[in-house]
Tab-separated table of C-alpha atoms in Angstrom:
chain	number	residue	atom	x	y	z
A	62	ALA	CA	86.908	89.350	98.564
A	63	LEU	CA	85.502	93.114	100.551
A	64	LEU	CA	87.457	95.405	98.522
A	65	LEU	CA	89.871	94.155	96.205
A	66	ALA	CA	87.796	93.267	92.485
A	67	VAL	CA	87.631	95.013	90.124
A	68	SER	CA	84.977	95.858	88.007
A	69	GLY	CA	84.747	95.367	83.865
A	70	ALA	CA	88.352	92.988	82.439
A	71	THR	CA	91.380	92.844	83.886
A	72	PRO	CA	93.937	95.724	82.757
A	73	PRO	CA	96.604	94.012	80.789
A	74	GLU	CA	100.000	93.559	83.317
A	75	HIS	CA	102.398	95.702	84.062
A	76	GLY	CA	105.879	95.771	84.897
A	77	ALA	CA	106.857	98.589	87.312
A	78	LEU	CA	108.182	97.232	90.305
A	79	ILE	CA	106.493	97.645	93.155
A	80	VAL	CA	108.007	97.515	96.438
A	81	ILE	CA	106.425	96.964	100.040
A	82	LEU	CA	107.285	97.948	103.265
A	83	ALA	CA	106.934	95.218	104.949
A	84	GLY	CA	109.537	94.995	107.946
A	85	GLY	CA	107.808	96.927	110.684
A	86	LYS	CA	107.832	95.662	113.872
A	87	GLY	CA	104.170	96.858	114.983
A	88	THR	CA	104.897	98.432	118.584
A	89	ARG	CA	102.067	100.170	118.466
A	90	MET	CA	99.646	97.588	117.834
A	91	PRO	CA	97.408	96.549	119.925
A	92	ALA	CA	98.804	94.048	122.721
A	93	SER	CA	95.885	90.927	121.207
A	94	GLU	CA	98.339	91.593	117.730
A	95	GLN	CA	101.910	91.691	119.282
A	96	HIS	CA	103.097	87.494	117.841
A	97	LEU	CA	103.013	88.796	114.453
A	98	PRO	CA	104.213	91.090	112.313
A	99	LYS	CA	102.038	94.832	111.527
A	100	SER	CA	101.873	93.578	107.728
A	101	LEU	CA	99.931	90.134	108.627
A	102	VAL	CA	97.374	91.956	111.251
A	103	GLU	CA	94.467	91.011	109.931
A	104	VAL	CA	91.303	93.869	108.239
A	105	ALA	CA	87.551	91.768	107.333
A	106	GLY	CA	89.149	88.329	107.246
A	107	LYS	CA	92.304	88.611	105.725
A	108	PRO	CA	95.958	89.651	106.575
A	109	ILE	CA	96.614	94.136	105.148
A	110	LEU	CA	99.448	92.395	103.451
A	111	GLU	CA	96.613	90.163	101.226
A	112	HIS	CA	94.832	93.606	101.150
A	113	GLN	CA	97.040	94.288	98.809
A	114	LEU	CA	99.137	91.937	96.992
A	115	GLU	CA	95.191	91.450	95.140
A	116	PHE	CA	94.575	95.102	94.667
A	117	LEU	CA	98.163	94.727	93.445
A	118	ARG	CA	97.107	92.326	90.931
A	119	GLY	CA	93.659	93.299	89.728
A	120	GLN	CA	95.703	96.625	88.827
A	121	GLY	CA	97.221	94.452	86.315
A	122	PHE	CA	101.291	94.695	88.746
A	123	ARG	CA	102.123	91.027	89.044
A	124	ASN	CA	106.775	92.614	89.658
A	125	ILE	CA	105.473	93.120	93.813
A	126	ARG	CA	108.588	92.176	96.360
A	127	LEU	CA	108.525	93.089	99.925
A	128	ALA	CA	111.315	94.247	102.566
A	129	LEU	CA	111.303	92.016	104.884
A	130	GLY	CA	112.292	92.263	108.969
A	131	HIS	CA	110.675	92.248	111.183
A	132	ARG	CA	109.128	88.538	111.686
A	133	ALA	CA	110.614	88.155	108.281
A	134	ASP	CA	110.213	84.457	108.982
A	135	GLN	CA	106.112	84.653	109.424
A	136	VAL	CA	105.545	86.428	106.337
A	137	ILE	CA	107.390	84.135	103.380
A	138	ALA	CA	105.384	81.505	105.703
A	139	TRP	CA	102.259	83.062	104.857
A	140	LEU	CA	103.795	83.342	101.160
A	141	ARG	CA	104.034	80.340	100.694
A	142	GLU	CA	101.140	79.035	102.461
A	143	LYS	CA	99.368	81.523	100.020
A	144	ARG	CA	99.880	80.566	97.246
A	145	PHE	CA	101.868	84.122	96.500
A	146	ARG	CA	104.882	82.391	95.341
A	147	ASP	CA	105.403	84.436	93.134
A	148	VAL	CA	106.024	87.901	95.366
A	149	GLY	CA	110.048	88.303	95.928
A	150	TYR	CA	110.853	89.786	98.388
A	151	VAL	CA	114.427	90.668	100.309
A	152	VAL	CA	115.159	90.630	105.111
A	153	GLU	CA	117.262	92.476	106.358
A	154	GLU	CA	119.648	91.541	108.208
A	155	GLU	CA	120.174	94.834	110.619
A	156	PRO	CA	117.702	98.061	110.405
A	157	ARG	CA	118.478	100.475	107.386
A	158	GLY	CA	115.428	102.386	108.560
A	159	THR	CA	112.805	103.095	105.550
A	160	GLY	CA	114.951	104.283	103.044
A	161	GLY	CA	117.332	102.103	103.200
A	162	GLY	CA	114.213	99.170	103.233
A	163	ILE	CA	113.710	99.788	99.475
A	164	ARG	CA	116.997	100.723	98.403
A	165	HIS	CA	117.938	97.000	99.469
A	166	ALA	CA	114.933	95.566	98.425
A	167	ALA	CA	115.322	97.667	94.669
A	168	LEU	CA	119.097	97.191	94.179
A	169	ASP	CA	119.029	95.577	91.088
A	170	GLU	CA	116.414	98.465	89.216
A	171	ARG	CA	117.584	100.798	86.283
A	172	LYS	CA	113.759	102.206	86.204
A	173	PRO	CA	111.671	104.071	88.407
A	174	PHE	CA	109.371	101.928	91.301
A	175	LEU	CA	106.934	102.502	93.117
A	176	ALA	CA	106.550	101.692	96.614
A	177	LEU	CA	104.063	101.668	98.954
A	178	ASN	CA	103.832	101.467	103.168
A	179	GLY	CA	103.497	98.254	104.339
A	180	ASP	CA	100.480	99.158	107.012
A	181	ILE	CA	97.771	101.599	104.033
A	182	ILE	CA	94.556	99.923	102.962
A	183	ALA	CA	93.948	102.640	99.837
A	184	ASP	CA	91.703	101.936	96.195
A	185	PHE	CA	94.984	103.509	94.722
A	186	ASP	CA	94.280	104.423	91.018
A	187	VAL	CA	99.066	102.210	90.852
A	188	ARG	CA	99.047	103.289	86.903
A	189	ALA	CA	97.233	107.654	87.908
A	190	ALA	CA	100.367	108.283	90.321
A	191	LEU	CA	103.181	106.549	87.871
A	192	ARG	CA	101.609	109.147	84.676
A	193	ALA	CA	102.327	111.604	87.022
A	194	SER	CA	106.123	111.257	87.749
A	195	GLY	CA	106.202	112.303	83.264
A	196	GLY	CA	108.584	109.090	82.350
A	197	GLY	CA	110.715	109.062	85.940
A	198	ALA	CA	111.916	113.234	85.568
A	199	TYR	CA	110.087	113.713	88.832
A	200	ALA	CA	109.526	111.432	92.058
A	201	VAL	CA	105.943	110.934	94.277
A	202	MET	CA	104.321	111.149	97.092
A	203	THR	CA	100.719	110.470	96.735
A	204	GLY	CA	98.756	112.256	98.821
A	205	VAL	CA	95.510	112.238	100.468
A	206	GLU	CA	92.723	115.910	101.898
A	207	LEU	CA	92.167	114.017	104.559
A	208	ARG	CA	89.262	117.017	107.376
A	209	ASP	CA	91.846	116.662	111.103
A	210	VAL	CA	94.979	115.618	110.333
A	211	SER	CA	95.859	116.469	114.333
A	212	GLY	CA	99.079	113.865	114.347
A	213	MET	CA	99.758	114.218	111.365
A	214	GLY	CA	102.596	115.757	108.938
A	215	VAL	CA	100.990	118.147	106.449
A	216	ILE	CA	102.118	118.217	102.176
A	217	GLU	CA	102.351	121.741	101.000
A	218	CYS	CA	102.894	122.193	97.531
A	219	ASP	CA	102.491	125.466	95.031
A	220	GLU	CA	100.760	125.516	92.158
A	221	HIS	CA	102.618	123.410	89.827
A	222	LYS	CA	101.667	120.204	92.972
A	223	ARG	CA	105.188	120.055	93.122
A	224	VAL	CA	106.086	119.292	96.861
A	225	CYS	CA	107.457	122.565	98.833
A	226	ARG	CA	107.919	120.691	102.091
A	227	PHE	CA	106.281	119.384	105.135
A	228	ARG	CA	104.817	121.149	108.201
A	229	GLU	CA	106.066	118.863	111.534
A	230	LYS	CA	102.904	117.705	113.327
A	231	GLY	CA	100.028	119.516	115.314
A	232	ALA	CA	96.898	119.606	117.880
A	233	GLU	CA	95.089	120.954	115.747
A	234	GLN	CA	92.002	119.551	113.958
A	235	ILE	CA	92.117	121.442	111.073
A	236	GLY	CA	91.850	119.839	107.138
A	237	GLY	CA	94.833	119.263	105.445
A	238	LEU	CA	97.166	117.001	103.085
A	239	ILE	CA	99.066	114.161	104.383
A	240	ASN	CA	101.682	111.476	103.005
A	241	ALA	CA	99.038	108.526	101.975
A	242	GLY	CA	101.704	105.691	101.527
A	243	LEU	CA	102.481	105.049	97.581
A	244	TYR	CA	105.431	106.994	96.060
A	245	VAL	CA	107.256	106.925	92.672
A	246	LEU	CA	110.265	106.854	93.459
A	247	ARG	CA	113.608	107.002	90.717
A	248	PRO	CA	116.694	104.604	91.444
A	249	GLU	CA	119.350	107.707	91.207
A	250	ASP	CA	118.075	109.801	94.239
A	251	LEU	CA	118.510	106.462	96.343
A	252	ARG	CA	122.040	106.269	95.343
A	253	ALA	CA	122.197	109.580	96.657
A	254	MET	CA	122.055	108.448	100.198
A	255	PRO	CA	123.438	106.795	103.400
A	256	ASP	CA	123.192	102.424	104.027
A	257	ALA	CA	119.899	104.260	106.494
A	258	PHE	CA	118.408	106.223	106.229
A	259	SER	CA	114.077	107.337	106.462
A	260	ILE	CA	112.442	108.403	103.328
A	261	GLU	CA	109.768	110.312	105.404
A	262	TYR	CA	112.793	112.707	106.781
A	263	ASP	CA	115.720	112.428	105.720
A	264	LEU	CA	114.904	112.138	101.117
A	265	PHE	CA	111.774	113.528	100.348
A	266	PRO	CA	112.952	117.134	103.092
A	267	ARG	CA	116.076	116.407	99.811
A	268	MET	CA	113.681	116.049	97.147
A	269	ALA	CA	110.909	118.863	98.324
A	270	SER	CA	114.381	121.682	98.371
A	271	ASN	CA	115.368	120.727	94.437
A	272	GLY	CA	111.593	120.744	93.105
A	273	SER	CA	111.986	117.646	91.780
A	274	PHE	CA	109.192	115.405	94.605
A	275	VAL	CA	105.647	115.848	92.901
A	276	LEU	CA	101.886	115.318	94.475
A	277	HIS	CA	99.924	113.248	93.240
A	278	GLU	CA	95.846	112.921	95.281
A	279	HIS	CA	94.625	109.786	96.211
A	280	THR	CA	91.085	110.605	95.130
A	281	GLY	CA	88.958	107.277	95.777
A	282	SER	CA	86.421	105.882	97.949
A	283	TYR	CA	88.471	104.817	100.906
A	284	TRP	CA	92.128	105.055	101.894
A	285	PHE	CA	92.790	103.683	105.701
A	286	ASP	CA	96.544	104.210	107.555
A	287	CYS	CA	96.095	100.306	109.626
A	288	GLY	CA	99.411	101.825	112.072
A	289	THR	CA	97.504	102.102	115.209
A	290	PRO	CA	95.101	101.087	117.823
A	291	GLU	CA	92.557	103.394	116.919
A	292	ARG	CA	92.739	103.751	113.221
A	293	LEU	CA	93.277	99.606	113.071
A	294	ALA	CA	89.118	99.540	114.674
A	295	GLN	CA	88.183	102.601	111.998
A	296	VAL	CA	89.301	100.697	109.484
A	297	ARG	CA	87.810	97.421	110.376
A	298	ASP	CA	84.123	98.987	111.418
A	299	TYR	CA	84.771	100.559	107.933
A	300	PHE	CA	84.645	96.970	106.026
A	301	ALA	CA	81.754	95.172	108.172
A	302	TYR	CA	79.977	97.893	107.703
A	303	THR	CA	80.804	98.157	104.190
A	304	HIS	CA	79.331	94.530	103.507
A	305	ASP	CA	76.723	94.452	106.249
A	306	ARG	CA	74.965	97.022	103.882
A	307	ARG	CA	76.125	94.283	101.272
A	308	ALA	CA	74.655	91.517	102.682
């Protein structure tokens, strides 16, 4: 594996649920990838989803559940073929938005749990993100600092790392802190929402306004959003270069 090898002993298993949002249609993917659900688009010889599953398992997380929708049958067949039979999944019969998809997948959950966007490849410290929740006192957004945030929404925090607001996407090429796509969520926050909703536009501003949302900053070696043709090309170039240097 190019990015999923974990140095040292395998950490003890952690029982927290992780929901991966793997139901996206991938409408912004290159035409050559449109026959696949976005989570099965390959980077460095394996699907994005496989990178995520191997990385999470390497950190001791095995209670993983996929929120599926578009082309769910392909993802389910892939799980069986690759012997990821212990990975759970819930299939949406109709679109519920990112928030509705997460809530649907975690209906039986009573403790804080993690959610991960299905188009992110990063070396997150997942346990550190969980610790940032203070045992469930706060919901957590993982953020990453970028030199150029043009075309991206920016997170604004106070001195205590409480998320205060989100600045809309702008065209200026400046640095800033953006949503990295890994969250710690509390079931009670989701129960207050309608059946279909967006975590980004409906839930997150609500939690930020009541002071219950805190930032955990990702400080690992890499973070990639694979959600557009340009970004997908960047992550493929990165791992091709990494592989060449290791060869």
